[in-house]
Phi, psi and omega in degrees: 000153177272132183239137176287122189293329180290329177302325184284353184287341186240138183277332184240125180259121181243108182301136177220156176269154180300332181289351181286345181235160179279093187262002185299320180298316182288319185291350173293328183251331191237150170260116180280123185266313179194158175278132182240002178179163177199161177217195183297326184231014183210163174220145185239135180241145166276131186218169177225133177294129188295325183265320183274343183056038179258130179283141180208173175244132181246117179263117182255117186249124182291130176287340180286320183252343184272172179254117182298322180295320179296317179299312181296322180293316179294321178299317180296318179299309183295327179294323184266339184267083178267102188205160175290348183265356186228133176301139181287142175264119181273321186190167170214148183222171172203156172226198185291336185248337189220152163258149181231127172253121178257112188239165174300136176257125184229136176276137180177194178218153181271162175294336174295316177296321180301313182292322181292335180262348179227116182296317180239130177249125185296159180297321179299318179294318177296323179300315179300314180296317181299317180295319178296317180297315180298319179298319180293313181294320177300319179299318178295317182291339181270005180296148179243145004278350183233142175296149177253120176272129182283308168068008175217044179285122177204161189306320183286348177266358182248113187247127175267123181227115186062237177254012182248187182217139179235143173257131182252159170062095180259028181294336180258354185292147179217151172277137179264103186265025176193192178290332179202168179215156182248167178112144182289129178241137182301141178200180182250124180301133181103337179235333177283150181292155179303318182294329179291315181289332182272353181078021178273186181291138180240156177204198183302328183289346176293321176290329177298318178302315182295323176300312179296321180294321178295315181295322178296320179294322178294329178285318192243339187078011183236156175280156174289133180284176181296337182263009182081207180249118183251337183249146176290133177276122182294149182093356180229151185290162178299319181295319179295314178301323180294322178296315180296316181299320180292323179298322189256024174301138178296321176277114185295339178292344180261000177273175171299142183285336183204164176294329178296319179294317177296318181299320179297319178296319180294317180293323177296317180294321178295320180297319178296318181295331185276350180295132181060038189296336184295339178293345179266169182291140175247122184252121181243121176265131179244125181231162179241148179289336177201174181290152175060033178265353175104029182295313181293318177305310180296315185297318178295318178298321179296315180296318183291318180295327178293315179296321179296331179274002179086010179262117180304131184213141179231122176275136176232129179277115179242032175230178186261017186288330183072019185297320183293318178298322180291318177300319181297320182292334181267339184276126180277340184260353181284149177221160182240136176211121178052040174089352180259134176265120181260104175270165183305327186235003175199165181241140188215154172242122178289176180293110176250347185086200185279000183286342184245132176254109184289336182296343179286354182275006174100188186275117178193185176264128178255131175249111182263112180270103182267352184071214182294146179301134178227130183302322185290352181252011182304321181297324178291319178300319183295335180286340181286156178291329176205163179235131175248124179256121175269121188234157180262147181250358179290157187303319182281356180256349191288331179297313178296323177298313180296319179300318180292321178298314180295326180297324185244023185305324187262002183278132173284163177054044176241128185232146183239125176256115185256121180265107179227171183289325184214165177295326179297315177297320180302312182297319180295313183291320179299322178287318181299318182267000181052053183280119177280149177048057183264143179229137178275125179257115179291149177286135173208148190287311187240125177293344181277355181228090185266126175272186182297319179299314182294319178299318179296319178301307181294323179299313180299317180295312182293322177298320179294319179298312181295323177296313182295324181278354179072026182267151180263126178275112184280332185262052186301321181294328180288330179296339180295348175300335182279342185280147177207176187300144186303325184292346179276345189289340181260013180291000000 
């Protein structure tokens, strides 16, 4: 599902009417669309600039209950921190009752939402999140002339948007104007370091503790105890557990000295894990910009072409169409064994729901057919190694295509298959909609009968995916099944 990132900034939502705040100053420039969050001393609105037609989030902070110094400090931080890791500050205003922060509005989800929607998060997925968090914290710590300590790292403040990451709420952040500083700084129990909560001296290692505490919570759903982490968390490697344990040491002298040092360990571990990566399962999520655009047709063709090339592949139906069951009932040569339907040219699992775990079927390529894009399944799409969007090129289909492109504009390993009548139309539409990583899908009647054009199409797409993911293709000689004479390539 798509989540408003400013909404995630607050743990408690208290409904209020627009008349509860002094909005006259803001309404001169902005149209307030809806309330998307609130806290003890503030309320947040989704808004649009009346002249620029730019969407933004407006944080309204009560002067009666809020802290003026905190507001000014956060405004100063956002004004100076121009980065991919921080929401941009567009403007700020005030009247007799409120301060207003006008910030960048970004669609995404928090790590808190990720954990609530996924009971178990794989080590590979956590590794990606950990590296992004470290990169963001390292960027803050590398500020000149003084490092900036974030000091309020917690799952709801970390937002995944596209392929990037944003840190929210700099109300507790401080510049470190020496090697360390004293004094109690606001933080969240369970994620803030012991020295921060006790009012002792804090330094760069205080944020390191919070990184480890967030990752531990994502692993277990529990806070780090007063004694740190003493037991290995099952489902994760010994090396990974050791990294987390070192981050959350009660004695800060035993933690990583900097985010840069932690980042090097994580990247080294990721590099080791990625060696010979093709031997591991590759998960591809396939979605459609609208109904009846050909997602199942494409997905079956993808699975079949992979098997023909000697690459083990399993198609899984993750939509409600019931197409696989229907195909099975009509096919005289198909057979079923242990829940898998074996068709003459591909293997498939019909819609079973969450009761079946396909990863238990061993190392292969999984093609997940989700059908039309659905907001509530965004978390599942993100778990895949890559996402392929099947989109329409007809005039009445282009709005949905454009909306989906904008939704995933910043995501890496996102590919678009555009179904148009001709290559000439494809080039025009791809340029008009500024489609990144676009592929022309030739029309063909049956996915079970692939000609040279279709084989070349799937071959080109899969080679690009494997290249982008840094995977090694072990069956190189088998991939040559896709090659054919050059004069056929322009058919």
